[in-house]
Each structure stands twice: as C-alpha cells, then as structure tokens.
C-alpha cells in the first residue's frame, strides 16, 4: 500500500492494516527495495505515533457500550460500512473478552 494512498473505506482498523501491509512488504522484500521499505515503515510509524502513545491510556470499561454490544445478538447493531446487522454470540463474547483485556478497571 502506498503511504500517500487514501482509503475510501477508512475505518478504525485502516491505519493498522496499512502498518501490517508495510511490515509484511518489508519482511518479504528481497533486499533491493529495503531502503524504500524502511522509509515507508518510518513514515507510517510517524503518522500513527499518536495511536501508539495512546495504547497505555485505554478508557475504563463502559457498561452502556457493553450492553449495546450484547443486544447486537438479538436486536442487531448499525455498522458504518455494513448498515444494520445481527452479531453472532461468539463475536460478542470475543469482543467482550478483548475489551476486558484492554480496558482499565474502575476502582
């Protein structure tokens, strides 16, 4: 992915997908494009620096959001690129587990 390319379907994961693509490209390069790959990697890291700085500052668990996700199994949720969709119970369970791993505990 070109670092100057703008995605038309940008979502929460787009910057991380871009970073993964750049890392994959660098690791699979034959060495001839290594200087370009390093430059691209550094440019992507600079652009995403704020996201990396924010990682240790995760917000606390949000009971309202958790209930909204749980209702997605029966009532569905509205997703930006997909519209209204019903979530599988497995997806909701995994989302809650992952959320718990990255949320601060409220004391």
Tab-separated table of N, CA and C in Angstrom:
chain	number	residue	atom	x	y	z
A	1	UNK	N	0.857	-1.168	0.000
A	1	UNK	CA	0.000	0.000	0.000
A	1	UNK	C	0.899	1.224	0.000
A	2	UNK	N	0.650	2.168	-0.886
A	2	UNK	CA	1.402	3.401	-0.971
A	2	UNK	C	1.051	4.266	0.230
A	3	UNK	N	2.066	4.878	0.852
A	3	UNK	CA	1.807	5.664	2.059
A	3	UNK	C	0.973	6.897	1.776
A	4	UNK	N	0.924	7.324	0.517
A	4	UNK	CA	0.143	8.502	0.164
A	4	UNK	C	-1.264	8.143	-0.318
A	5	UNK	N	-1.541	6.856	-0.443
A	5	UNK	CA	-2.839	6.392	-0.926
A	5	UNK	C	-3.894	6.596	0.150
A	6	UNK	N	-5.021	7.146	-0.232
A	6	UNK	CA	-6.110	7.380	0.710
A	6	UNK	C	-7.160	6.312	0.505
A	7	UNK	N	-7.539	5.654	1.575
A	7	UNK	CA	-8.544	4.605	1.500
A	7	UNK	C	-9.938	5.227	1.477
A	8	UNK	N	-10.788	4.712	0.601
A	8	UNK	CA	-12.154	5.227	0.534
A	8	UNK	C	-13.053	4.553	1.562
A	9	UNK	N	-12.606	3.446	2.114
A	9	UNK	CA	-13.404	2.745	3.118
A	9	UNK	C	-12.659	2.774	4.453
A	10	UNK	N	-12.204	3.951	4.835
A	10	UNK	CA	-11.438	4.084	6.070
A	10	UNK	C	-12.321	3.731	7.263
A	11	UNK	N	-11.765	2.944	8.159
A	11	UNK	CA	-12.450	2.582	9.378
A	11	UNK	C	-11.445	2.606	10.512
A	12	UNK	N	-11.843	2.158	11.665
A	12	UNK	CA	-10.978	2.154	12.835
A	12	UNK	C	-9.701	1.352	12.607
A	13	UNK	N	-9.773	0.312	11.800
A	13	UNK	CA	-8.644	-0.589	11.612
A	13	UNK	C	-7.749	-0.217	10.443
A	14	UNK	N	-8.136	0.713	9.593
A	14	UNK	CA	-7.370	1.047	8.394
A	14	UNK	C	-5.911	1.387	8.688
A	15	UNK	N	-5.602	2.244	9.671
A	15	UNK	CA	-4.193	2.541	9.928
A	15	UNK	C	-3.376	1.312	10.320
A	16	UNK	N	-3.998	0.405	11.052
A	16	UNK	CA	-3.291	-0.794	11.493
A	16	UNK	C	-3.125	-1.786	10.347
A	17	UNK	N	-4.110	-1.840	9.460
A	17	UNK	CA	-3.990	-2.671	8.260
A	17	UNK	C	-2.860	-2.148	7.384
A	18	UNK	N	-2.779	-0.831	7.261
A	18	UNK	CA	-1.707	-0.213	6.482
A	18	UNK	C	-0.349	-0.552	7.090
A	19	UNK	N	-0.223	-0.428	8.392
A	19	UNK	CA	1.027	-0.749	9.071
A	19	UNK	C	1.394	-2.215	8.864
A	20	UNK	N	0.424	-3.107	8.981
A	20	UNK	CA	0.675	-4.536	8.773
A	20	UNK	C	1.146	-4.803	7.344
A	21	UNK	N	0.542	-4.118	6.367
A	21	UNK	CA	0.936	-4.298	4.970
A	21	UNK	C	2.363	-3.814	4.737
A	22	UNK	N	2.731	-2.685	5.354
A	22	UNK	CA	4.089	-2.153	5.204
A	22	UNK	C	5.105	-3.095	5.842
A	23	UNK	N	4.807	-3.591	7.043
A	23	UNK	CA	5.714	-4.531	7.716
A	23	UNK	C	5.864	-5.809	6.895
A	24	UNK	N	4.745	-6.330	6.403
A	24	UNK	CA	4.782	-7.535	5.584
A	24	UNK	C	5.614	-7.313	4.319
A	25	UNK	N	5.433	-6.174	3.701
A	25	UNK	CA	6.189	-5.836	2.485
A	25	UNK	C	7.676	-5.767	2.783
A	26	UNK	N	8.027	-5.162	3.899
A	26	UNK	CA	9.439	-5.050	4.277
A	26	UNK	C	10.037	-6.425	4.554
A	27	UNK	N	9.314	-7.243	5.311
A	27	UNK	CA	9.843	-8.560	5.674
A	27	UNK	C	9.951	-9.494	4.472
A	28	UNK	N	9.098	-9.313	3.485
A	28	UNK	CA	9.129	-10.199	2.322
A	28	UNK	C	9.940	-9.616	1.167
A	29	UNK	N	10.552	-8.422	1.359
A	29	UNK	CA	11.340	-7.825	0.272
A	29	UNK	C	12.634	-8.601	0.086
A	30	UNK	N	13.147	-8.571	-1.150
A	30	UNK	CA	14.368	-9.303	-1.464
A	30	UNK	C	15.630	-8.516	-1.125
A	31	UNK	N	15.493	-7.361	-0.547
A	31	UNK	CA	16.644	-6.552	-0.185
A	31	UNK	C	16.845	-5.390	-1.135
A	32	UNK	N	16.401	-5.513	-2.377
A	32	UNK	CA	16.562	-4.447	-3.350
A	32	UNK	C	15.724	-3.229	-3.025
A	33	UNK	N	14.584	-3.441	-2.405
A	33	UNK	CA	13.708	-2.321	-2.075
A	33	UNK	C	13.768	-1.981	-0.587
A	34	UNK	N	14.759	-2.512	0.119
A	34	UNK	CA	14.854	-2.304	1.563
A	34	UNK	C	14.913	-0.828	1.963
A	35	UNK	N	15.722	0.048	1.311
A	35	UNK	CA	15.732	1.456	1.736
A	35	UNK	C	14.351	2.105	1.606
A	36	UNK	N	13.646	1.818	0.521
A	36	UNK	CA	12.302	2.363	0.346
A	36	UNK	C	11.370	1.804	1.423
A	37	UNK	N	11.491	0.509	1.697
A	37	UNK	CA	10.623	-0.126	2.688
A	37	UNK	C	10.866	0.459	4.074
A	38	UNK	N	12.120	0.714	4.428
A	38	UNK	CA	12.428	1.310	5.729
A	38	UNK	C	11.853	2.719	5.799
A	39	UNK	N	12.025	3.497	4.731
A	39	UNK	CA	11.476	4.853	4.690
A	39	UNK	C	9.946	4.818	4.843
A	40	UNK	N	9.305	3.909	4.137
A	40	UNK	CA	7.848	3.779	4.204
A	40	UNK	C	7.412	3.389	5.612
A	41	UNK	N	8.118	2.432	6.203
A	41	UNK	CA	7.811	1.975	7.556
A	41	UNK	C	7.930	3.133	8.552
A	42	UNK	N	9.012	3.885	8.468
A	42	UNK	CA	9.209	5.021	9.368
A	42	UNK	C	8.119	6.079	9.172
A	43	UNK	N	7.740	6.326	7.920
A	43	UNK	CA	6.701	7.316	7.638
A	43	UNK	C	5.363	6.887	8.239
A	44	UNK	N	5.027	5.614	8.108
A	44	UNK	CA	3.763	5.103	8.666
A	44	UNK	C	3.801	5.185	10.191
A	45	UNK	N	4.932	4.832	10.790
A	45	UNK	CA	5.047	4.921	12.254
A	45	UNK	C	4.900	6.365	12.733
A	46	UNK	N	5.509	7.303	12.013
A	46	UNK	CA	5.371	8.711	12.394
A	46	UNK	C	3.910	9.161	12.317
A	47	UNK	N	3.221	8.748	11.249
A	47	UNK	CA	1.818	9.137	11.091
A	47	UNK	C	0.936	8.543	12.185
A	48	UNK	N	1.293	7.357	12.656
A	48	UNK	CA	0.463	6.662	13.650
A	48	UNK	C	1.007	6.803	15.066
A	49	UNK	N	1.970	7.709	15.274
A	49	UNK	CA	2.610	7.851	16.585
A	49	UNK	C	1.592	8.105	17.693
A	50	UNK	N	0.601	8.943	17.440
A	50	UNK	CA	-0.384	9.255	18.470
A	50	UNK	C	-1.169	8.008	18.891
A	51	UNK	N	-1.479	7.149	17.943
A	51	UNK	CA	-2.210	5.911	18.278
A	51	UNK	C	-1.367	5.028	19.188
A	52	UNK	N	-0.054	4.962	18.921
A	52	UNK	CA	0.815	4.143	19.766
A	52	UNK	C	0.992	4.765	21.147
A	53	UNK	N	1.056	6.086	21.209
A	53	UNK	CA	1.176	6.756	22.513
A	53	UNK	C	-0.089	6.558	23.351
A	54	UNK	N	-1.223	6.416	22.703
A	54	UNK	CA	-2.498	6.284	23.410
A	54	UNK	C	-2.744	4.868	23.926
A	55	UNK	N	-1.979	3.885	23.461
A	55	UNK	CA	-2.232	2.499	23.866
A	55	UNK	C	-2.268	2.295	25.377
A	56	UNK	N	-1.338	2.867	26.146
A	56	UNK	CA	-1.414	2.626	27.596
A	56	UNK	C	-2.498	3.426	28.299
A	57	UNK	N	-3.220	4.258	27.574
A	57	UNK	CA	-4.234	5.124	28.178
A	57	UNK	C	-5.639	4.704	27.762
A	58	UNK	N	-5.911	3.445	27.819
A	58	UNK	CA	-7.223	2.939	27.428
A	58	UNK	C	-8.295	3.431	28.385
A	59	UNK	N	-9.470	3.733	27.862
A	59	UNK	CA	-10.562	4.188	28.740
A	59	UNK	C	-11.076	3.040	29.603
A	60	UNK	N	-11.759	3.377	30.691
A	60	UNK	CA	-12.318	2.318	31.537
A	60	UNK	C	-13.465	1.599	30.832
A	61	UNK	N	-13.832	0.461	31.389
A	61	UNK	CA	-14.969	-0.299	30.847
A	61	UNK	C	-16.209	0.574	30.859
A	62	UNK	N	-17.025	0.398	29.823
A	62	UNK	CA	-18.232	1.195	29.694
A	62	UNK	C	-19.434	0.248	29.692
A	63	UNK	N	-20.172	0.190	30.800
A	63	UNK	CA	-21.306	-0.741	30.886
A	63	UNK	C	-22.361	-0.504	29.808
A	64	UNK	N	-22.570	0.750	29.422
A	64	UNK	CA	-23.570	1.061	28.389
A	64	UNK	C	-23.158	0.458	27.050
A	65	UNK	N	-21.889	0.623	26.685
A	65	UNK	CA	-21.387	0.065	25.419
A	65	UNK	C	-21.446	-1.460	25.446
A	66	UNK	N	-21.107	-2.029	26.582
A	66	UNK	CA	-21.137	-3.487	26.709
A	66	UNK	C	-22.544	-4.030	26.499
A	67	UNK	N	-23.533	-3.375	27.072
A	67	UNK	CA	-24.926	-3.804	26.899
A	67	UNK	C	-25.380	-3.623	25.451
A	68	UNK	N	-24.925	-2.551	24.818
A	68	UNK	CA	-25.273	-2.312	23.413
A	68	UNK	C	-24.728	-3.440	22.531
A	69	UNK	N	-23.501	-3.855	22.796
A	69	UNK	CA	-22.910	-4.965	22.033
A	69	UNK	C	-23.679	-6.257	22.302
A	70	UNK	N	-24.032	-6.514	23.542
A	70	UNK	CA	-24.795	-7.732	23.875
A	70	UNK	C	-26.143	-7.752	23.162
A	71	UNK	N	-26.783	-6.581	23.037
A	71	UNK	CA	-28.069	-6.511	22.331
A	71	UNK	C	-27.907	-6.788	20.833
A	72	UNK	N	-26.680	-6.693	20.338
A	72	UNK	CA	-26.425	-6.945	18.920
A	72	UNK	C	-26.773	-8.357	18.493
A	73	UNK	N	-26.807	-9.287	19.443
A	73	UNK	CA	-27.154	-10.676	19.132
A	73	UNK	C	-28.638	-10.799	18.798
A	74	UNK	N	-29.468	-10.042	19.497
A	74	UNK	CA	-30.913	-10.155	19.285
A	74	UNK	C	-31.483	-9.016	18.444
A	75	UNK	N	-31.032	-7.783	18.705
A	75	UNK	CA	-31.594	-6.618	18.023
A	75	UNK	C	-30.759	-6.146	16.844
A	76	UNK	N	-29.492	-6.527	16.819
A	76	UNK	CA	-28.595	-6.057	15.773
A	76	UNK	C	-27.973	-4.718	16.117
A	77	UNK	N	-26.973	-4.335	15.356
A	77	UNK	CA	-26.297	-3.051	15.523
A	77	UNK	C	-26.115	-2.427	14.148
A	78	UNK	N	-25.875	-1.131	14.128
A	78	UNK	CA	-25.611	-0.442	12.871
A	78	UNK	C	-24.110	-0.243	12.743
A	79	UNK	N	-23.524	-0.825	11.705
A	79	UNK	CA	-22.100	-0.682	11.435
A	79	UNK	C	-21.909	0.290	10.286
A	80	UNK	N	-20.904	1.165	10.368
A	80	UNK	CA	-20.732	2.214	9.364
A	80	UNK	C	-20.728	1.730	7.914
A	81	UNK	N	-20.010	0.665	7.615
A	81	UNK	CA	-19.916	0.240	6.217
A	81	UNK	C	-20.897	-0.869	5.850
A	82	UNK	N	-21.538	-1.491	6.845
A	82	UNK	CA	-22.426	-2.618	6.564
A	82	UNK	C	-23.899	-2.326	6.820
A	83	UNK	N	-24.190	-1.274	7.555
A	83	UNK	CA	-25.575	-0.989	7.904
A	83	UNK	C	-26.018	-1.829	9.087
A	84	UNK	N	-27.286	-2.120	9.139
A	84	UNK	CA	-27.856	-2.902	10.242
A	84	UNK	C	-27.476	-4.376	10.087
A	85	UNK	N	-26.929	-4.965	11.136
A	85	UNK	CA	-26.542	-6.369	11.091
A	85	UNK	C	-26.676	-6.999	12.474
A	86	UNK	N	-27.006	-8.275	12.507
A	86	UNK	CA	-27.099	-9.031	13.752
A	86	UNK	C	-25.741	-9.688	13.988
A	87	UNK	N	-25.276	-9.609	15.232
A	87	UNK	CA	-23.971	-10.168	15.584
A	87	UNK	C	-24.118	-11.593	16.100
A	88	UNK	N	-23.113	-12.397	15.835
A	88	UNK	CA	-23.135	-13.758	16.378
A	88	UNK	C	-22.758	-13.711	17.859
A	89	UNK	N	-23.251	-14.676	18.593
A	89	UNK	CA	-22.952	-14.738	20.022
A	89	UNK	C	-21.454	-14.908	20.262
A	90	UNK	N	-20.784	-15.694	19.404
A	90	UNK	CA	-19.340	-15.912	19.527
A	90	UNK	C	-18.582	-14.597	19.341
A	91	UNK	N	-19.003	-13.782	18.368
A	91	UNK	CA	-18.350	-12.500	18.126
A	91	UNK	C	-18.507	-11.580	19.332
A	92	UNK	N	-19.696	-11.534	19.887
A	92	UNK	CA	-19.958	-10.686	21.054
A	92	UNK	C	-19.113	-11.152	22.239
A	93	UNK	N	-19.064	-12.458	22.471
A	93	UNK	CA	-18.261	-12.988	23.576
A	93	UNK	C	-16.787	-12.622	23.408
A	94	UNK	N	-16.256	-12.784	22.199
A	94	UNK	CA	-14.849	-12.462	21.931
A	94	UNK	C	-14.601	-10.960	22.086
A	95	UNK	N	-15.523	-10.131	21.624
A	95	UNK	CA	-15.374	-8.679	21.741
A	95	UNK	C	-15.322	-8.255	23.205
A	96	UNK	N	-16.139	-8.869	24.029
A	96	UNK	CA	-16.152	-8.543	25.456
A	96	UNK	C	-14.855	-9.000	26.121
A	97	UNK	N	-14.348	-10.154	25.740
A	97	UNK	CA	-13.074	-10.637	26.287
A	97	UNK	C	-11.944	-9.680	25.905
A	98	UNK	N	-11.871	-9.318	24.623
A	98	UNK	CA	-10.812	-8.414	24.159
A	98	UNK	C	-10.950	-7.053	24.819
A	99	UNK	N	-12.163	-6.567	24.932
A	99	UNK	CA	-12.396	-5.284	25.593
A	99	UNK	C	-11.891	-5.327	27.027
A	100	UNK	N	-12.157	-6.428	27.702
A	100	UNK	CA	-11.698	-6.574	29.080
A	100	UNK	C	-10.186	-6.578	29.204
A	101	UNK	N	-9.508	-7.113	28.200
A	101	UNK	CA	-8.049	-7.150	28.228
A	101	UNK	C	-7.441	-5.749	28.109
A	102	UNK	N	-8.116	-4.875	27.379
A	102	UNK	CA	-7.546	-3.564	27.096
A	102	UNK	C	-8.216	-2.420	27.829
A	103	UNK	N	-9.124	-2.705	28.739
A	103	UNK	CA	-9.802	-1.657	29.486
A	103	UNK	C	-9.191	-1.520	30.867
A	104	UNK	N	-9.159	-0.296	31.344
A	104	UNK	CA	-8.731	-0.066	32.725
A	104	UNK	C	-9.851	-0.487	33.646
A	105	UNK	N	-9.500	-0.950	34.803
A	105	UNK	CA	-10.512	-1.299	35.799
A	105	UNK	C	-10.885	-0.049	36.578
A	106	UNK	N	-12.177	0.096	36.831
A	106	UNK	CA	-12.653	1.219	37.629
A	106	UNK	C	-12.558	0.811	39.106
A	107	UNK	N	-11.901	1.624	39.901
A	107	UNK	CA	-11.736	1.317	41.332
A	107	UNK	C	-12.748	2.038	42.140
